[in-house]
Short mmCIF file of C-alpha atoms in Angstrom, two decimals:
data_model
loop_
_atom_site.label_atom_id
_atom_site.label_comp_id
_atom_site.label_asym_id
_atom_site.label_seq_id
_atom_site.Cartn_x
_atom_site.Cartn_y
_atom_site.Cartn_z
CA MET A 1 -13.15 162.50 13.94
CA LYS A 2 -13.74 161.23 10.39
CA LYS A 3 -13.03 164.72 9.05
CA ILE A 4 -9.61 164.77 10.69
CA PHE A 5 -8.66 161.46 9.04
CA LEU A 6 -9.96 162.76 5.71
CA VAL A 7 -7.85 165.92 6.08
CA PHE A 8 -4.73 163.83 6.77
CA PHE A 9 -5.53 161.60 3.78
CA ILE A 10 -5.99 164.62 1.49
CA PHE A 11 -2.84 166.20 2.88
CA ALA A 12 -0.70 163.08 2.50
CA THR A 13 -1.97 162.29 -1.01
CA VAL A 14 -1.41 165.78 -2.41
CA PHE A 15 1.93 166.19 -0.61
CA ILE A 16 3.30 162.88 -1.90
CA ILE A 17 2.11 163.48 -5.48
CA ASP A 18 3.64 166.95 -5.54
CA GLN A 19 6.97 165.83 -4.09
CA PHE A 20 7.12 162.87 -6.52
CA ILE A 21 6.62 165.15 -9.53
CA LYS A 22 9.22 167.64 -8.30
CA TYR A 23 11.70 164.83 -7.64
CA GLY A 24 11.29 163.69 -11.24
CA PHE A 25 12.03 167.14 -12.60
CA VAL A 26 15.05 167.67 -10.35
CA TYR A 27 16.71 164.24 -10.58
CA PHE A 28 15.39 162.61 -13.78
CA ASP A 29 15.41 165.68 -16.02
CA TRP A 30 11.74 165.39 -16.91
CA GLY A 31 10.55 167.90 -19.43
CA TYR A 32 8.31 168.60 -22.40
CA GLU A 33 8.27 171.44 -24.90
CA GLY A 34 4.88 172.14 -26.42
CA LYS A 35 3.19 174.89 -28.41
CA VAL A 36 0.90 175.89 -25.55
CA LEU A 37 2.51 174.48 -22.44
CA SER A 38 6.04 173.49 -21.55
CA LEU A 39 7.26 171.45 -18.62
CA GLN A 40 10.69 172.68 -17.64
CA LEU A 41 12.56 172.87 -14.37
CA ALA A 42 12.83 176.29 -12.75
CA TYR A 43 13.64 177.38 -9.22
CA ASN A 44 11.63 180.15 -7.56
CA TYR A 45 13.47 181.86 -4.73
CA GLY A 46 10.50 184.09 -3.89
CA VAL A 47 6.77 183.57 -3.68
CA ALA A 48 4.24 184.14 -6.48
CA PHE A 49 5.89 185.76 -9.50
CA SER A 50 9.22 185.65 -7.57
CA MET A 51 8.12 188.41 -5.18
CA PHE A 52 10.18 188.69 -2.00
CA SER A 53 13.04 186.71 -3.54
CA PHE A 54 15.42 189.01 -1.68
CA LEU A 55 14.36 187.18 1.51
CA LYS A 56 15.73 183.85 0.16
CA GLU A 57 16.91 182.01 3.30
CA TYR A 58 14.45 183.72 5.65
CA LEU A 59 11.38 183.09 3.52
CA LYS A 60 11.04 179.44 4.52
CA PHE A 61 11.03 180.35 8.20
CA ILE A 62 8.52 183.17 7.69
CA GLN A 63 6.22 180.77 5.84
CA LEU A 64 6.60 178.10 8.54
CA ILE A 65 5.65 180.66 11.19
CA MET A 66 2.60 181.67 9.15
CA LEU A 67 1.46 178.06 8.86
CA PHE A 68 2.06 177.47 12.56
CA VAL A 69 -0.02 180.56 13.41
CA GLY A 70 -2.73 179.10 11.17
CA VAL A 71 -2.64 175.83 13.13
CA ILE A 72 -3.00 177.72 16.41
CA TYR A 73 -5.92 179.71 14.98
CA LEU A 74 -7.65 176.53 13.79
CA TYR A 75 -7.06 174.87 17.17
CA PHE A 76 -8.95 177.67 18.93
CA ASN A 77 -11.57 177.99 16.16
CA LYS A 78 -12.54 174.40 15.48
CA SER A 79 -15.76 175.45 13.75
CA VAL A 80 -13.65 177.09 11.02
CA PHE A 81 -11.63 173.91 10.64
CA TYR A 82 -14.74 171.73 10.36
CA LYS A 83 -16.36 174.04 7.84
CA TYR A 84 -13.30 174.29 5.56
CA PHE A 85 -11.54 171.00 6.32
CA VAL A 86 -11.09 169.93 2.67
CA ALA A 87 -9.68 173.31 1.66
CA ILE A 88 -7.43 173.38 4.74
CA GLY A 89 -6.02 169.94 3.91
CA LEU A 90 -5.27 171.08 0.36
CA LEU A 91 -3.85 174.42 1.48
CA TYR A 92 -1.49 172.89 4.02
CA ALA A 93 -0.37 170.14 1.63
CA GLY A 94 0.57 172.61 -1.08
CA GLY A 95 2.09 175.10 1.33
CA LEU A 96 4.20 172.59 3.25
CA SER A 97 5.31 170.90 0.05
CA ASN A 98 6.63 174.21 -1.27
CA ILE A 99 8.28 174.94 2.08
CA LEU A 100 9.96 171.52 2.01
CA ASP A 101 11.37 172.48 -1.40
CA ARG A 102 12.97 175.54 0.17
CA PHE A 103 14.70 173.36 2.78
CA THR A 104 15.63 170.61 0.29
CA TYR A 105 16.54 172.53 -2.88
CA GLY A 106 16.99 176.08 -1.61
CA ALA A 107 13.98 177.27 -3.64
CA VAL A 108 10.55 176.12 -4.75
CA VAL A 109 10.67 173.70 -7.70
CA ASP A 110 8.44 174.98 -10.51
CA TYR A 111 7.91 173.32 -13.87
CA ILE A 112 4.61 174.25 -15.58
CA TYR A 113 5.09 177.08 -18.07
CA TRP A 114 2.12 178.43 -20.05
CA HIS A 115 3.24 180.37 -23.12
CA TYR A 116 0.33 180.38 -25.60
CA GLY A 117 -1.06 183.83 -26.30
CA PHE A 118 0.82 185.34 -23.38
CA GLU A 119 3.78 184.51 -21.20
CA PHE A 120 2.76 183.33 -17.75
CA ALA A 121 4.77 182.60 -14.64
CA ILE A 122 6.16 179.13 -14.10
CA PHE A 123 4.29 177.25 -11.37
CA ASN A 124 3.79 173.74 -9.97
CA PHE A 125 1.13 171.28 -8.84
CA ALA A 126 1.24 172.58 -5.24
CA ASP A 127 0.52 176.10 -6.49
CA MET A 128 -2.54 174.83 -8.35
CA ILE A 129 -3.71 172.98 -5.22
CA ILE A 130 -3.30 176.14 -3.13
CA ASN A 131 -5.38 178.08 -5.66
CA LEU A 132 -8.00 175.33 -5.63
CA ALA A 133 -8.18 175.56 -1.82
CA VAL A 134 -8.69 179.32 -1.97
CA ALA A 135 -11.39 178.86 -4.64
CA ILE A 136 -13.19 176.32 -2.42
CA ILE A 137 -13.12 178.73 0.53
CA ILE A 138 -14.44 181.59 -1.62
CA TYR A 139 -17.17 179.35 -3.04
CA GLN A 140 -18.21 178.24 0.43
CA GLN A 141 -18.29 181.85 1.61
CA LEU A 142 -20.47 182.92 -1.31
CA PHE A 143 -22.74 179.92 -0.89
CA LYS A 144 -23.08 180.61 2.85
CA LYS A 145 -24.04 184.25 2.24
CA LYS A 146 -26.59 183.16 -0.35
CA ASP A 147 -28.20 180.77 2.19
CA LYS A 148 -28.42 183.54 4.79
CA LYS A 149 -30.16 185.86 2.34
CA THR A 150 -32.75 183.27 1.33
CA SER A 151 -33.55 182.28 4.92
CA VAL A 152 -34.24 185.87 6.07
#
């Protein structure tokens, strides 16, 4: 039961931080122009690197369905939830925050632009959190396989 409360705490914290930052960029014109990194408002109508932007209005519903399917999967596979609960809290916070952007602003609010040495896509805090969640899951998978090999 403590893990469930921790997941909700992680979710709420990340979700609120991300939405606060995006609100500042949209309504208070936050920004910064640097030599390595710029913070500038951009709207992404697709997913990573603007892929599937042609789906615009439908994308938010497709993503909601995917997250709902994930909830159903986790409900029937509680051991997966308990093993990856931190990553799941992060993943759902970032994902739902970006989906809320689609309903609120019509697109995902991006603002971090790396441009030193090479031009990189514009992304946001939720995107970084989603990547962190995936990295945690991969790390746990590699660590688990390593334990199995040593115990045999």
